mmCIF file with all atom_site columns, N, CA and C in Angstrom:
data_model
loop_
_atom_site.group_PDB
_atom_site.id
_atom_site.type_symbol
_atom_site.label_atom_id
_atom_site.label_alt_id
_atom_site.label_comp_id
_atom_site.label_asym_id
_atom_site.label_entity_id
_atom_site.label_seq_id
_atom_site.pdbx_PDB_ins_code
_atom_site.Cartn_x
_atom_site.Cartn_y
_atom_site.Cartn_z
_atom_site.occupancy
_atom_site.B_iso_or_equiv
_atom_site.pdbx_formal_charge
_atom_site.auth_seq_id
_atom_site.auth_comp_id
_atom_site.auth_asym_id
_atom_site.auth_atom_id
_atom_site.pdbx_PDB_model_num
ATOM 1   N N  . UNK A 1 1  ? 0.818   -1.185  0.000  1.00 0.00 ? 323 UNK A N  1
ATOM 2   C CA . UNK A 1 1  ? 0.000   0.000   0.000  1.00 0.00 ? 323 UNK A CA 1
ATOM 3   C C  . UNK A 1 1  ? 0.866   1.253   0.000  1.00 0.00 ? 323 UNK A C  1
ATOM 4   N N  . UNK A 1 2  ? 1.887   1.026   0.680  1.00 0.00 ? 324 UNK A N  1
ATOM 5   C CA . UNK A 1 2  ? 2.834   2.351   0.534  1.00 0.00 ? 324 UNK A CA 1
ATOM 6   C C  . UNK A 1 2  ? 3.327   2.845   -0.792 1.00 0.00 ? 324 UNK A C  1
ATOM 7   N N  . UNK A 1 3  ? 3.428   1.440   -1.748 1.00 0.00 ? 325 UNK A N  1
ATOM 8   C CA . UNK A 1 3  ? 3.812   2.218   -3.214 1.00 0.00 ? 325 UNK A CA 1
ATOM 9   C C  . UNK A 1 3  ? 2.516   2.736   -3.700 1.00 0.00 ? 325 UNK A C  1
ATOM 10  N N  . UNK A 1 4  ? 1.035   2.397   -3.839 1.00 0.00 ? 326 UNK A N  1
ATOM 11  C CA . UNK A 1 4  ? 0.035   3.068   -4.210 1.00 0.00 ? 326 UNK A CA 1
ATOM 12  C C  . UNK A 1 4  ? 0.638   4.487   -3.546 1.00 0.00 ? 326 UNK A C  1
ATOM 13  N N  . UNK A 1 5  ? 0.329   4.356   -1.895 1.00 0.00 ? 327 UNK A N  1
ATOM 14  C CA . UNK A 1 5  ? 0.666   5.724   -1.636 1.00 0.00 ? 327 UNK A CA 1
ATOM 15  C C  . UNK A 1 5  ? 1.461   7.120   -1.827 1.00 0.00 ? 327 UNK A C  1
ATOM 16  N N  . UNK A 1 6  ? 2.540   6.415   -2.016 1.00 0.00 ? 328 UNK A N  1
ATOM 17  C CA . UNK A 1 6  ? 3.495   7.688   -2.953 1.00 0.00 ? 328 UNK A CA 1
ATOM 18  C C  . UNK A 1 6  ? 2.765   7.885   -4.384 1.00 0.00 ? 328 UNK A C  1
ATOM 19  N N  . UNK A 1 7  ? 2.460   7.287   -5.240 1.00 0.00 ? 329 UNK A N  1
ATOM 20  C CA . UNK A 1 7  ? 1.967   7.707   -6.424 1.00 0.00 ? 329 UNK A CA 1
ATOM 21  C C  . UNK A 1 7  ? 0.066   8.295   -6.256 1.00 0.00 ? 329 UNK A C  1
ATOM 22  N N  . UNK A 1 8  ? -1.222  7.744   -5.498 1.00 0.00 ? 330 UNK A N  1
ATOM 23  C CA . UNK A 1 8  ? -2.033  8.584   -5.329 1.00 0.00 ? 330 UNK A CA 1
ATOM 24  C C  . UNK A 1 8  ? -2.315  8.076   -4.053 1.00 0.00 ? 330 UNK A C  1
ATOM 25  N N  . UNK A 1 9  ? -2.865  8.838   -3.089 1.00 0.00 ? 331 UNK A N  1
ATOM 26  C CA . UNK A 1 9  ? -3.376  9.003   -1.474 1.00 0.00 ? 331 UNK A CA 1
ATOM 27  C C  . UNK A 1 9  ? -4.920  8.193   -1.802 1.00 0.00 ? 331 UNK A C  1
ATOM 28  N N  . UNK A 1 10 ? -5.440  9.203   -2.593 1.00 0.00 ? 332 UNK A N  1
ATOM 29  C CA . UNK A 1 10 ? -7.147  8.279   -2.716 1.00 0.00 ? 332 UNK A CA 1
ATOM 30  C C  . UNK A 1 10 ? -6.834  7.268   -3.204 1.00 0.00 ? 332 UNK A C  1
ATOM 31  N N  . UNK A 1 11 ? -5.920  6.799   -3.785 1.00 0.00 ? 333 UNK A N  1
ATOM 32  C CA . UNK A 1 11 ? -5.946  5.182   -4.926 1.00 0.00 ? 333 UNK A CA 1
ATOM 33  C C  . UNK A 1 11 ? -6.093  4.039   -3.543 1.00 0.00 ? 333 UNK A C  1
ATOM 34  N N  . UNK A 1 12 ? -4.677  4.527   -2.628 1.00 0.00 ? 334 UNK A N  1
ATOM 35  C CA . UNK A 1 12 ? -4.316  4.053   -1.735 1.00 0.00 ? 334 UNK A CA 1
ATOM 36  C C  . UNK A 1 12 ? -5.211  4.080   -0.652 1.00 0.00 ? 334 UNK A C  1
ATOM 37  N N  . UNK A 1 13 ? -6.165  4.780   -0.059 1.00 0.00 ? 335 UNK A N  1
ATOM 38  C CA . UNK A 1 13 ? -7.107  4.723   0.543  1.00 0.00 ? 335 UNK A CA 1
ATOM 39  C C  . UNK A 1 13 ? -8.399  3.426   0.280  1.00 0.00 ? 335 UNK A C  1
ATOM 40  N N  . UNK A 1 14 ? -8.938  3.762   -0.926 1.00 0.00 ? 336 UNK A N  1
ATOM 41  C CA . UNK A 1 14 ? -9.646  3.122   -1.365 1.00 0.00 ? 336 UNK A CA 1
ATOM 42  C C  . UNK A 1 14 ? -9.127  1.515   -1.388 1.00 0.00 ? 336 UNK A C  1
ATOM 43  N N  . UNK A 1 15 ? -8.182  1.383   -1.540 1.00 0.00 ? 337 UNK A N  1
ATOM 44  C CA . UNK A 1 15 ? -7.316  -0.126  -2.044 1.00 0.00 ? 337 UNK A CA 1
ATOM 45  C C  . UNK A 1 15 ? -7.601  -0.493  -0.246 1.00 0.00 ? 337 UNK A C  1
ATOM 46  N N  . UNK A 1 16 ? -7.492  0.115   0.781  1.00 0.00 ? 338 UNK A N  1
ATOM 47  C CA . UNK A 1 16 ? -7.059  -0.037  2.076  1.00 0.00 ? 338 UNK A CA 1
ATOM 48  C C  . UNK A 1 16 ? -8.398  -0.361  2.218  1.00 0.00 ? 338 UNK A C  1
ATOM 49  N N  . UNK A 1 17 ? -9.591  0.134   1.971  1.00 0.00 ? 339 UNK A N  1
ATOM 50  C CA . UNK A 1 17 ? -10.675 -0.118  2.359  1.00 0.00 ? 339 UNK A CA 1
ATOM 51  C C  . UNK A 1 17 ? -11.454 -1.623  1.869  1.00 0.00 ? 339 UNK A C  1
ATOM 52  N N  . UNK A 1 18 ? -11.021 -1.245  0.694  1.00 0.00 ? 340 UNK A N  1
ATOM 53  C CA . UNK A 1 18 ? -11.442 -2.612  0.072  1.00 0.00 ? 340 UNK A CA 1
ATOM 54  C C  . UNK A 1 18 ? -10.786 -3.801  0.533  1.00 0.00 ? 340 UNK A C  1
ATOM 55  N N  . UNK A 1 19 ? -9.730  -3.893  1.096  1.00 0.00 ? 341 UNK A N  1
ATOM 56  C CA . UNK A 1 19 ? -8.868  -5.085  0.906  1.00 0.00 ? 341 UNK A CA 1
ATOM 57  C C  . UNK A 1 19 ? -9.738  -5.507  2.926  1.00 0.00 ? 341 UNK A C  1
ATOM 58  N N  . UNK A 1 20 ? -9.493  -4.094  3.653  1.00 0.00 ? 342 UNK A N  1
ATOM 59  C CA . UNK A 1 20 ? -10.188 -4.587  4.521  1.00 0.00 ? 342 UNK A CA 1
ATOM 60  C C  . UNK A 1 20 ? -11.495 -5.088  4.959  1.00 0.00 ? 342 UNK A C  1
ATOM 61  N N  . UNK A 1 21 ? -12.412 -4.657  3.473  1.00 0.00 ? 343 UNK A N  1
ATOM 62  C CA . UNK A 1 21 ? -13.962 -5.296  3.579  1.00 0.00 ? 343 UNK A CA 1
ATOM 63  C C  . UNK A 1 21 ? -13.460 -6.858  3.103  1.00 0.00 ? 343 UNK A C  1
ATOM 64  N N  . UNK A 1 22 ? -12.984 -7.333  2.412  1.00 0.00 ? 344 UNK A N  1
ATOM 65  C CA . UNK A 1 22 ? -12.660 -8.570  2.346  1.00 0.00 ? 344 UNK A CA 1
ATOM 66  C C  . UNK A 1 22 ? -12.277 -9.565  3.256  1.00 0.00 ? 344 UNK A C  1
ATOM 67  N N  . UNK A 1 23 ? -11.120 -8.779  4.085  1.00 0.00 ? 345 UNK A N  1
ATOM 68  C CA . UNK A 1 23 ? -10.767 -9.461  5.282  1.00 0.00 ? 345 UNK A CA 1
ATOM 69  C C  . UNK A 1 23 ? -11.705 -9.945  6.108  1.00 0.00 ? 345 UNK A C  1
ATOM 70  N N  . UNK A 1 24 ? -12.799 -9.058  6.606  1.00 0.00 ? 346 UNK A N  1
ATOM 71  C CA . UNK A 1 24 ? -14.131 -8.635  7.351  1.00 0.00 ? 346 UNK A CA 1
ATOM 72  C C  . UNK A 1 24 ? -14.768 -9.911  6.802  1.00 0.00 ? 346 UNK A C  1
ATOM 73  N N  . UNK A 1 25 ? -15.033 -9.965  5.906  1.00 0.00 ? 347 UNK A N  1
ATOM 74  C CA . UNK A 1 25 ? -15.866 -11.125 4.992  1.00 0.00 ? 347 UNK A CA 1
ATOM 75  C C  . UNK A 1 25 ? -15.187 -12.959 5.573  1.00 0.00 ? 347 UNK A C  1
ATOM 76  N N  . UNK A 1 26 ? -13.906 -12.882 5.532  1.00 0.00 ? 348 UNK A N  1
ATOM 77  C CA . UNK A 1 26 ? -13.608 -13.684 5.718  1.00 0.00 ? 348 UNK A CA 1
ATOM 78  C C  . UNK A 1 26 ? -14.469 -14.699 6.640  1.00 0.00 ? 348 UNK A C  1
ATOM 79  N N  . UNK A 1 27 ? -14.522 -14.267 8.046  1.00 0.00 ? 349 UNK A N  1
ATOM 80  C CA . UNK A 1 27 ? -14.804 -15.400 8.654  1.00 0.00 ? 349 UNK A CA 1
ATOM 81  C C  . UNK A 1 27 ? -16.586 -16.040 8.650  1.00 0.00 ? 349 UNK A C  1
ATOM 82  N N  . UNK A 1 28 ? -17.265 -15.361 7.504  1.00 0.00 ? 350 UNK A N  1
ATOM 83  C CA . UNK A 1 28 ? -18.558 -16.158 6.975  1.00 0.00 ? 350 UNK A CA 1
ATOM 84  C C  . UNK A 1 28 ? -18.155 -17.452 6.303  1.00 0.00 ? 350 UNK A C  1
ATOM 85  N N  . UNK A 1 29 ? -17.120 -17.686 5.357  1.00 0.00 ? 351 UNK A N  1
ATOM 86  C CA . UNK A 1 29 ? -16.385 -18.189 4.537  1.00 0.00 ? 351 UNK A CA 1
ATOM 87  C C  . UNK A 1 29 ? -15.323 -18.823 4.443  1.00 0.00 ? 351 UNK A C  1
ATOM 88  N N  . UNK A 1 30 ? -14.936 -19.204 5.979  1.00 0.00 ? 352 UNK A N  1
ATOM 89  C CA . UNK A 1 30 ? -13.271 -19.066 6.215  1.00 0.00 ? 352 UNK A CA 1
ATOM 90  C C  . UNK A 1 30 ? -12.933 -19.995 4.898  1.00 0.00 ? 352 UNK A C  1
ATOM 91  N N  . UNK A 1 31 ? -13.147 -21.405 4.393  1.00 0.00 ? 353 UNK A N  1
ATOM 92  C CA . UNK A 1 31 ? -12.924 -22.165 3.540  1.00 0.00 ? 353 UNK A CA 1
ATOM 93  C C  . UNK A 1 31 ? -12.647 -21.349 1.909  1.00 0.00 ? 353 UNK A C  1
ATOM 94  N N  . UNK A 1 32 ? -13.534 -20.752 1.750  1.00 0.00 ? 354 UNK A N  1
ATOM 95  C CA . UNK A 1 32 ? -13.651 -20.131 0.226  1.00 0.00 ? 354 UNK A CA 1
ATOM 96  C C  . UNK A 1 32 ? -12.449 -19.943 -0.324 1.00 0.00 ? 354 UNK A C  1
ATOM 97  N N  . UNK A 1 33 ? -11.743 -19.460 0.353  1.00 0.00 ? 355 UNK A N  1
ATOM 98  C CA . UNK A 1 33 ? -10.177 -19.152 0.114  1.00 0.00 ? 355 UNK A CA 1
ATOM 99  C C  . UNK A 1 33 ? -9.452  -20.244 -0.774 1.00 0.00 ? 355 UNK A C  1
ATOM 100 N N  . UNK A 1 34 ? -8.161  -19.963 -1.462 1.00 0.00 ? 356 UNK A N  1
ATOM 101 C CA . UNK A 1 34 ? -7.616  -21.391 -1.546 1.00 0.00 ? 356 UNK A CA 1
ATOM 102 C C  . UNK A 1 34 ? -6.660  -22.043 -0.512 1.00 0.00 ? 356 UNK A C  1
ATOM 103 N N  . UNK A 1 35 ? -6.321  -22.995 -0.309 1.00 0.00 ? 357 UNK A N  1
ATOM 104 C CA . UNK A 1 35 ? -5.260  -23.182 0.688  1.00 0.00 ? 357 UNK A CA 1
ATOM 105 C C  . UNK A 1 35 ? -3.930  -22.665 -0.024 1.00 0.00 ? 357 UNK A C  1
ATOM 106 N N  . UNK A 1 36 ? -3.511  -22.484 1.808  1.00 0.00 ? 358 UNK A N  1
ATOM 107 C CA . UNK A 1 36 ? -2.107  -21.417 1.125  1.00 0.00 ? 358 UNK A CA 1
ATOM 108 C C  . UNK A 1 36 ? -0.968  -21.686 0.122  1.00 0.00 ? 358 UNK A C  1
ATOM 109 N N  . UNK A 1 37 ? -0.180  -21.330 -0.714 1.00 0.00 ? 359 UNK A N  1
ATOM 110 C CA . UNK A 1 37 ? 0.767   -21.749 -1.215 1.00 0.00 ? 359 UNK A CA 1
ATOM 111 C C  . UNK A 1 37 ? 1.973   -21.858 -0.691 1.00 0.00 ? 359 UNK A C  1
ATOM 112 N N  . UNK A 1 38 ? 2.130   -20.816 0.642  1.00 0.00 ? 360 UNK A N  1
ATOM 113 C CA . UNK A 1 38 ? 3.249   -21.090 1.645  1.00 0.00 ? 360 UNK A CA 1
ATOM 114 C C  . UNK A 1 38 ? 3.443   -22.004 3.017  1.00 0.00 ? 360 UNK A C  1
ATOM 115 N N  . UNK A 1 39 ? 2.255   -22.808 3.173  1.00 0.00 ? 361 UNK A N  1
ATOM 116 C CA . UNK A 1 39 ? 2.196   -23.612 3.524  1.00 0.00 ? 361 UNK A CA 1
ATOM 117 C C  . UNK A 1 39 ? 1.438   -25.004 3.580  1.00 0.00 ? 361 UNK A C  1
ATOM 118 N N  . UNK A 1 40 ? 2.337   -26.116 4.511  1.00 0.00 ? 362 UNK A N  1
ATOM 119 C CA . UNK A 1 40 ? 1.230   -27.159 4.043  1.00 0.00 ? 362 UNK A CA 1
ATOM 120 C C  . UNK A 1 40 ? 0.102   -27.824 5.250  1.00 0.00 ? 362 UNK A C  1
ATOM 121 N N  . UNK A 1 41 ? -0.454  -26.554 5.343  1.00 0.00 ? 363 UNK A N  1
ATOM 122 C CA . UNK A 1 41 ? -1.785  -26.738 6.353  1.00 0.00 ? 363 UNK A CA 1
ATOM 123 C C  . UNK A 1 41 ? -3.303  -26.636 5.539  1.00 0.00 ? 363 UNK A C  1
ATOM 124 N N  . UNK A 1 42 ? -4.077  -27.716 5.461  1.00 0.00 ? 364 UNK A N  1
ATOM 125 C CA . UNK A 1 42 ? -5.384  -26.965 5.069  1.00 0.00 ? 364 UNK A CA 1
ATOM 126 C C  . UNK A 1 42 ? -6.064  -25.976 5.572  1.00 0.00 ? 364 UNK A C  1
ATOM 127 N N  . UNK A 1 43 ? -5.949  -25.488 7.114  1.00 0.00 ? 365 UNK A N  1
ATOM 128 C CA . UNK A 1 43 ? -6.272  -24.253 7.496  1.00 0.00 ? 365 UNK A CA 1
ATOM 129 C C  . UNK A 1 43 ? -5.474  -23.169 7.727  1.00 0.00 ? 365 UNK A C  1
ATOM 130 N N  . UNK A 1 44 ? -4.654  -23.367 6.429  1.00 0.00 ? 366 UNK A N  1
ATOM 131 C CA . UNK A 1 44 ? -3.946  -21.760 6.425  1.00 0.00 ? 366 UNK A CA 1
ATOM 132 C C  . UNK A 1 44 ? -4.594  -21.298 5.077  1.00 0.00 ? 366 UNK A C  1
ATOM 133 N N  . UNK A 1 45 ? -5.111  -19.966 4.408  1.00 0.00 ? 367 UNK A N  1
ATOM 134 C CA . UNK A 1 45 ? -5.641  -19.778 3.361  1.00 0.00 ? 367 UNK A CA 1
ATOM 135 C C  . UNK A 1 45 ? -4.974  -18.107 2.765  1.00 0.00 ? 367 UNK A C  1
ATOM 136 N N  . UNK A 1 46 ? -5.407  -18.149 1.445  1.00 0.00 ? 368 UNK A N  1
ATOM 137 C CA . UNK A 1 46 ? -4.397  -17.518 0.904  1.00 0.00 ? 368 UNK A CA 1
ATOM 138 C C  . UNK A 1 46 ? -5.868  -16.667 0.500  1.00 0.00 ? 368 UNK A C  1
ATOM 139 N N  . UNK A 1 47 ? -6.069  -15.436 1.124  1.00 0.00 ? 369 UNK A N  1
ATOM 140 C CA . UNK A 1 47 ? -7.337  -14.348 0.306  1.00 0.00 ? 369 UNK A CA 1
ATOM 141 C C  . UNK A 1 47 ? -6.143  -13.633 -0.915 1.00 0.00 ? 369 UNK A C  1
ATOM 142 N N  . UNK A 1 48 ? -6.495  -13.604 -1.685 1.00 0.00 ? 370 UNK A N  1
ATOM 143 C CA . UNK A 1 48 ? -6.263  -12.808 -3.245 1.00 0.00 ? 370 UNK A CA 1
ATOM 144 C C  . UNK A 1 48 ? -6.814  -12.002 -3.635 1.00 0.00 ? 370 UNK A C  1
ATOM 145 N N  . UNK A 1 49 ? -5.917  -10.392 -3.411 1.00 0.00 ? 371 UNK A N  1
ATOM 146 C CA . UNK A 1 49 ? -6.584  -9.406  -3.978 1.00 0.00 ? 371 UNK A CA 1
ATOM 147 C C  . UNK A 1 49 ? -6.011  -8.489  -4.713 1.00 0.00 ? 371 UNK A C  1
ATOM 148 N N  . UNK A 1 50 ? -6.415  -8.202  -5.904 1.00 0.00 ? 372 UNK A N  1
ATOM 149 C CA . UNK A 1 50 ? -5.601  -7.281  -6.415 1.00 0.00 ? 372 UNK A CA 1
ATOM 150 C C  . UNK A 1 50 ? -4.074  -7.355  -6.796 1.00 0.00 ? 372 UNK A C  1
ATOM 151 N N  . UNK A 1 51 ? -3.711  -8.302  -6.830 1.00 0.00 ? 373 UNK A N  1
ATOM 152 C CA . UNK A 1 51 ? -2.413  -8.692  -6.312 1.00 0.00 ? 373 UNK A CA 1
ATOM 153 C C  . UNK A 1 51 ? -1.103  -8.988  -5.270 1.00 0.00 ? 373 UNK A C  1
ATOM 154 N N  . UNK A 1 52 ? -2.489  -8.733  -4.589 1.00 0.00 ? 374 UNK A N  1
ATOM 155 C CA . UNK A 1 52 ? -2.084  -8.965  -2.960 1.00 0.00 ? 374 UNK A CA 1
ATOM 156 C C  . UNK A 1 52 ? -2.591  -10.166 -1.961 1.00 0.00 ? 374 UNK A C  1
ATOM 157 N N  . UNK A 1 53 ? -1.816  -10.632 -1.146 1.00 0.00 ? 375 UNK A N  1
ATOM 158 C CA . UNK A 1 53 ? -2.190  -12.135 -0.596 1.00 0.00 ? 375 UNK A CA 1
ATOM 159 C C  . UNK A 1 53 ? -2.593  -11.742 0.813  1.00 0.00 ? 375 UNK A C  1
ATOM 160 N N  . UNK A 1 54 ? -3.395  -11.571 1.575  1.00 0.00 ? 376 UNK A N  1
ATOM 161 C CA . UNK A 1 54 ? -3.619  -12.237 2.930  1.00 0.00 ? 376 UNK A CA 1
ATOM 162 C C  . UNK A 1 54 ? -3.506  -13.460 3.326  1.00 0.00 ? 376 UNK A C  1
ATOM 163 N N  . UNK A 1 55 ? -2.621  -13.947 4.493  1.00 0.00 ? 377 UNK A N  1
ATOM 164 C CA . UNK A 1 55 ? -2.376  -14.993 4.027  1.00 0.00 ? 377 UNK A CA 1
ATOM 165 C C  . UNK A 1 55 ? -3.254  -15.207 5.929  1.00 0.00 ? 377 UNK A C  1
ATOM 166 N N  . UNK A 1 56 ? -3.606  -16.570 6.072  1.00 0.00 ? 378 UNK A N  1
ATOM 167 C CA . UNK A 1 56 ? -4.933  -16.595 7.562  1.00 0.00 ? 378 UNK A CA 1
ATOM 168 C C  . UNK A 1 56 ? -4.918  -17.649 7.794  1.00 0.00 ? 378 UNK A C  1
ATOM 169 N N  . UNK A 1 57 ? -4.746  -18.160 9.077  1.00 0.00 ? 379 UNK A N  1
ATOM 170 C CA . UNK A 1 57 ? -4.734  -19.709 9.737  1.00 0.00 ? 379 UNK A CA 1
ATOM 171 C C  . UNK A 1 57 ? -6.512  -19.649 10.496 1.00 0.00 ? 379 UNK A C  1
ATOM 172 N N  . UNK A 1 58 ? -6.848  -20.375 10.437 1.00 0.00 ? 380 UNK A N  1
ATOM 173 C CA . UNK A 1 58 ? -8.312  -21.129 10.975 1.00 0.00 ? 380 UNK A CA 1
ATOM 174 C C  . UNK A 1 58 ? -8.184  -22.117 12.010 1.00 0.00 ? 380 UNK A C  1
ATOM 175 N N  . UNK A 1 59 ? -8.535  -21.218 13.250 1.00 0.00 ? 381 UNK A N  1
ATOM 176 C CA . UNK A 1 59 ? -8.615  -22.313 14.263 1.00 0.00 ? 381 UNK A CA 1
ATOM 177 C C  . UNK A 1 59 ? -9.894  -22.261 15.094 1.00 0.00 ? 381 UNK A C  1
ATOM 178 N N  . UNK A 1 60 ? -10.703 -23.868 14.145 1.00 0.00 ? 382 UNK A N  1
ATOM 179 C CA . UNK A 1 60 ? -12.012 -24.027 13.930 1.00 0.00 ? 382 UNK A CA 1
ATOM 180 C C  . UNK A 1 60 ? -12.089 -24.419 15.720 1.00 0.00 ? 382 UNK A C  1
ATOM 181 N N  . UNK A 1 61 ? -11.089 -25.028 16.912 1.00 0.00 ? 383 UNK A N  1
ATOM 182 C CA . UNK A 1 61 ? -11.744 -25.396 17.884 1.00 0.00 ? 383 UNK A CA 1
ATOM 183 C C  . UNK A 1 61 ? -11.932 -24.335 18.815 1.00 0.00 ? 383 UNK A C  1
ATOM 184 N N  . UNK A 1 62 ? -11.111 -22.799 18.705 1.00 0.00 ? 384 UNK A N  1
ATOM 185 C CA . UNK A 1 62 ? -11.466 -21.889 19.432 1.00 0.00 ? 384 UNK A CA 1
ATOM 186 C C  . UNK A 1 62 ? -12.259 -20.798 18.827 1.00 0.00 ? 384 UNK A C  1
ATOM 187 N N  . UNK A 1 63 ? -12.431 -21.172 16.970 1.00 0.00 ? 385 UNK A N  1
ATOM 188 C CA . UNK A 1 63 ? -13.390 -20.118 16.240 1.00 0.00 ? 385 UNK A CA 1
ATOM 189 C C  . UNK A 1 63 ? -13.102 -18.964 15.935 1.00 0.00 ? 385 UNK A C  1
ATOM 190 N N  . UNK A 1 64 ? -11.434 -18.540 15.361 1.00 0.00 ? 386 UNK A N  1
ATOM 191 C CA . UNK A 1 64 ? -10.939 -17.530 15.324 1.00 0.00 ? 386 UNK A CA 1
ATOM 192 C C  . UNK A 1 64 ? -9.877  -17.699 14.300 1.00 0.00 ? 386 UNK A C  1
ATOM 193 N N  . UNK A 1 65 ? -9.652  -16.517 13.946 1.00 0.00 ? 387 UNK A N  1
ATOM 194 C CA . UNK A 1 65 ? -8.955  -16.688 12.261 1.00 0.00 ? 387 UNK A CA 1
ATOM 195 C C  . UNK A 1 65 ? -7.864  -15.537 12.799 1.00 0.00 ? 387 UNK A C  1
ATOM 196 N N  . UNK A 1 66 ? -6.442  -15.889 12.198 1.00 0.00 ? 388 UNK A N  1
ATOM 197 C CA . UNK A 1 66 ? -5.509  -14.920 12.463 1.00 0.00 ? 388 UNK A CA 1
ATOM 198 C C  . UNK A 1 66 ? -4.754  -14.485 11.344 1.00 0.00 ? 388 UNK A C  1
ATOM 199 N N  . UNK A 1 67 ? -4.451  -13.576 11.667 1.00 0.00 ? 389 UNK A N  1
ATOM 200 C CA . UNK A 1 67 ? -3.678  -12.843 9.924  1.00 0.00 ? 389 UNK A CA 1
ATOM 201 C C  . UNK A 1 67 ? -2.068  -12.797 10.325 1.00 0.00 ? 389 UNK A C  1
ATOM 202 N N  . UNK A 1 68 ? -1.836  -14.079 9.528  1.00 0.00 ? 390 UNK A N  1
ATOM 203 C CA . UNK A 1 68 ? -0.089  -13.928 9.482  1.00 0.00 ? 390 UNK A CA 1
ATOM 204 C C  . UNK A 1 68 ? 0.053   -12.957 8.304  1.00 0.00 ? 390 UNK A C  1
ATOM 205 N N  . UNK A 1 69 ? -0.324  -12.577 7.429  1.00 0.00 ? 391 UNK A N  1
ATOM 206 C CA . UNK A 1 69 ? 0.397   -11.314 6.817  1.00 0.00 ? 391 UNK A CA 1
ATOM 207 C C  . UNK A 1 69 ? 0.053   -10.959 5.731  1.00 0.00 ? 391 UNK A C  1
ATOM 208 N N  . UNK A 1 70 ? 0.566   -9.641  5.578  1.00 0.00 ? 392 UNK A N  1
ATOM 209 C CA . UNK A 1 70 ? 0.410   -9.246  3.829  1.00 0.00 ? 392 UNK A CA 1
ATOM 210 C C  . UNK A 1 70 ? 0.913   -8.935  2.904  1.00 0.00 ? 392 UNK A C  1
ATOM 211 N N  . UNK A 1 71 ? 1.137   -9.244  2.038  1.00 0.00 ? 393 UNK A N  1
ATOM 212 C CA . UNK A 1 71 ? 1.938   -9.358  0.808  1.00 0.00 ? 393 UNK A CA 1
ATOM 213 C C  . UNK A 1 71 ? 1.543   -8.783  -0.549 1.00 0.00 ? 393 UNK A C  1
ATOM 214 N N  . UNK A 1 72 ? 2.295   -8.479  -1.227 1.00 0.00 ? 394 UNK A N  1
ATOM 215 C CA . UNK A 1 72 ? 2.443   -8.554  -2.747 1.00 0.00 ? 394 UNK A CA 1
ATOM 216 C C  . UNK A 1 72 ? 2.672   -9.970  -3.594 1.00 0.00 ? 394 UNK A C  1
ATOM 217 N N  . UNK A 1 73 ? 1.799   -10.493 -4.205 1.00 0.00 ? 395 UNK A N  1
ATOM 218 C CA . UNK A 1 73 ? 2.179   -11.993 -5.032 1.00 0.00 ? 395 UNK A CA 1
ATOM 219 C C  . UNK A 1 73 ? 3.467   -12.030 -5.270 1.00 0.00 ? 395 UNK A C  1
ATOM 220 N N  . UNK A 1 74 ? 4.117   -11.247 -5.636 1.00 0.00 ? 396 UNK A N  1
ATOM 221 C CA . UNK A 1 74 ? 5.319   -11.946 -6.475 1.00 0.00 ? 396 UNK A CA 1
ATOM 222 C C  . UNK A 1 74 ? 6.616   -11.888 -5.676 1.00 0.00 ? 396 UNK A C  1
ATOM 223 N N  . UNK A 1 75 ? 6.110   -11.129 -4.431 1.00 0.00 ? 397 UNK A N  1
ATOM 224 C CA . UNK A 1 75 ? 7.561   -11.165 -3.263 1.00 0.00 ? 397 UNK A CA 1
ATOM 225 C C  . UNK A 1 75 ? 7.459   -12.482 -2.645 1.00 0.00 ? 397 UNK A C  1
ATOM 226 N N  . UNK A 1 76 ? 5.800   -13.380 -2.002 1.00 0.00 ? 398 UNK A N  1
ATOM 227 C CA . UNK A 1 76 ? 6.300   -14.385 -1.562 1.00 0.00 ? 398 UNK A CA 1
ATOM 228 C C  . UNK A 1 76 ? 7.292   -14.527 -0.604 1.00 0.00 ? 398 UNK A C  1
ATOM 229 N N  . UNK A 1 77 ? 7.082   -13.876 0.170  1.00 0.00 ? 399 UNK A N  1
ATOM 230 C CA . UNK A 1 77 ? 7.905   -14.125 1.731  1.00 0.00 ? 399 UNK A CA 1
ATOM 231 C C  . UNK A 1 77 ? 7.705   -14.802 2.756  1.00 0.00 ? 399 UNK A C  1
ATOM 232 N N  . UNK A 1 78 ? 6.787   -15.887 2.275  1.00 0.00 ? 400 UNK A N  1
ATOM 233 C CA . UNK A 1 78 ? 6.756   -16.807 3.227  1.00 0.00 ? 400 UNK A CA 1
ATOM 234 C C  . UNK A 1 78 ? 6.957   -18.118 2.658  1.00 0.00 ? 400 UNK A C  1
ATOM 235 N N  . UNK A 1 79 ? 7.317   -18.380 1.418  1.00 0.00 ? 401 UNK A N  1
ATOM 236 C CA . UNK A 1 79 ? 7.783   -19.365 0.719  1.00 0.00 ? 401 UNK A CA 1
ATOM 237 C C  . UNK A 1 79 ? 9.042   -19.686 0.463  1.00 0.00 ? 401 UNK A C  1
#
């Protein structure tokens, strides 16, 4: 988001909002996702946006979803 940000403030705003209504969405859905590509858990999931990965572990026995991180696709820093 910081490179949107140097080039436009609203681009970058908007991108921030959206990416966080998605997140929000997540836990109706936790599955929808695909499983992650950086790891080999079925409840780690990879949200895809824009070219950007949220990447989220699912832990169905306490009912809570955690955000290991966010990325750009093609940096892949957890692979």
């Amino acid at each position: 988001m910081e490179y949107i940000a140097k080039d436009k403030a609203t681009a970058a705003r908007k991108f921030k909002e959206e990416i966080l209504q998605r997140i929000k969405e997540v836990p109706a859905m936790p599955y929808c996702n695909r499983k992650s590509i950086f790891f080999d858990d079925d409840e780690i999931r990879d949200l895809i946006y824009k070219g950007y990965i949220v990447v989220y572990k699912i832990n169905k026995k306490d009912q809570i979803i955690k955000i290991f991180g966010f990325t750009k696709y093609e940096d892949k820093p957890f692979g």
